[in-house]
């Protein structure tokens, strides 16, 4: 056989996740270790890739193999598709290499038609169950395979419930459900123009295609981009014999974790619904009971389940997230995977596993997704304010965090409002996977329905967003964008706060406070620091940023963008005077005012870093970014310069450029106005001398020249710097070493790095500009067309966020290979945005950088990513 596209569960194992996907590999592994798994087969991820290569068609070879495996499955189970005695019913589920909860499609109860329904109704003596399965199947198949919206079917259910005067689906009788199934089929024909398919094989082919197709749905694409999952991986499809949780009150279904996914606390955590199918728990349509209540209803199955949990956790040496069904009191395992968890829980679980002897500290460090740390670094509610506040309601604390914002009712509104700078909280009856972008844009998500394992909860935890779910007290009116809670009507734009740990909801604003690295977070970071070889610095422009970064573990400043020191009120005036000066004298007069600000800030940066390196980058921005645009500011500048408004406007006009990013910026400013470099050098050296004297620590300033593309350019600016610095040091009568280095951010500098290295003490890759110039994409405008690139599958990621290792990375390697032999002492880092992106950090480690530098809140992420890179 040239290719093998299908595997029975008994043919696979946990190491085959690339081919079988996580779900398929784990179903195989559970089968191998003898757990009760309904049997079936997995269609490989390679079949999915082939489906896309063949223009979204399943080719004959794959079809033939699927047919063969249906036969094998029929043999194993002793059941047959469409059989009048013993019909085979299956579930069809997606399962990618990395788990993507809720992002792709699932179909249950496949294999049903009216004849089969009659058969299973008679065999089970439970016609209600049989017709319930059928109406569910028609609904799911229509939605997932044929893309007829769920809402048409839900409307029919609601009408039926109203006609029968009942509130819950479970109160509908067999006859009601049979009528509904008929109505559903009519609706299907009405929408699709064909009869609903009766042949189980045709149903299965449709379902398999739908799962393959769902790999490329918009929500899966967004999820993949956020989680660094390559499109090329594809998804596997699992065809599994059905176990029924909805056959009566001795049946049920549940989702459970071996530890609490929100806090990490050890112990069974989960939810259970009697007489239900898995989708009911996950979709949050009914609010389920706590897993512990299962013990009363199904003592034997519960005892067995507890044992299975123990076996699985010990086997995988990690917290497991499992789906299971109880059919007439008998337990069936449908899935296990390493459970998604909050960042807080991830840290606790990793530390506990070390303490329990299940994992080494190295493994514990490798278990944490660095991107998740982000959520721990964000504010929590001020404890005093929280204590003083009276909750208006309490629901399930599904994903921790502090959310405070204006209420919006749709995911689209959340996105739109957030884009215009509003802080919003998304309040929904329940969320569906399509809401992912709106959820991301929100401070938090509050749902009326759903439990801890509902889609909203799982997705929120995955993205580190705060979520409170299952708040049944809310009387929701989504259509009119309002709800009533605790007697008050809340409309769009009203403010509420809620706590994702306790589930408490509050009226109005509750102030928040900054987070700290302590406890398990501190323990993991200490291990990470022990294992990593690359240093982590920060990009900090103000003393406040530097202090924050130091608290978060920064080992120096890799980039201080000196132009950012002038954003504040008061300072900007002097800066404007400098850039709008017409003569050297005018410029020097303005710089006299600027120098003390810079020097003062530099002193504070040095003090904050306590002797660790501080790299000060000389002025870089296109000047027009700083010129006044408001009449009032122009007037102020005119007064300060003793000029007329018209004269100032002429000067401002003269600063306009066609392409400012490639215009008068970077070291070009120091070439045209060397006096700026003189002033900045004075500020750097004087600050360093003062702090050295004050603290007794030898400060060795690092001066960084931006946007260099030519050796002579660097030499020219460096000459000004060195002459000024040496004069300052001599005048102060002290001994001080300093370094002059350059950013490598123009491709030409990378190409000629051997020449540049002869004049540079260090290189620092400015991968923002290097990406901009390597691709020729404007970093300010790329957002406008990158979405089209994702849709066309030209790019999977934003190259400004995740380093393009093939192109930009090649230039970086080249620069290192050319530069180091010329200047073996050359130290090399990165300070573009990529310095805080885990996969880019790994790359930087692999090419031998000495440090990465990133924004303060990403320092812990970079520390952990650097450790993981070193451990790989
Ligand atoms: C860069 O270009 O990567 C860089 C750090 O500098 P800036 O973003 O200030 O241009
Ligand atoms: Mg730059």
Coordinates of C-alpha atoms in Angstrom, one line a residue, residues 101 241 300 388 434 751 805:
X101 CA -11.4 23.1 21.4
X241 CA -19.0 3.8 17.5
X300 CA -20.3 1.9 39.9
X388 CA -16.4 46.9 50.0
X434 CA -17.9 32.3 15.8
X751 CA 24.8 42.2 4.1
X805 CA 13.0 33.0 10.1

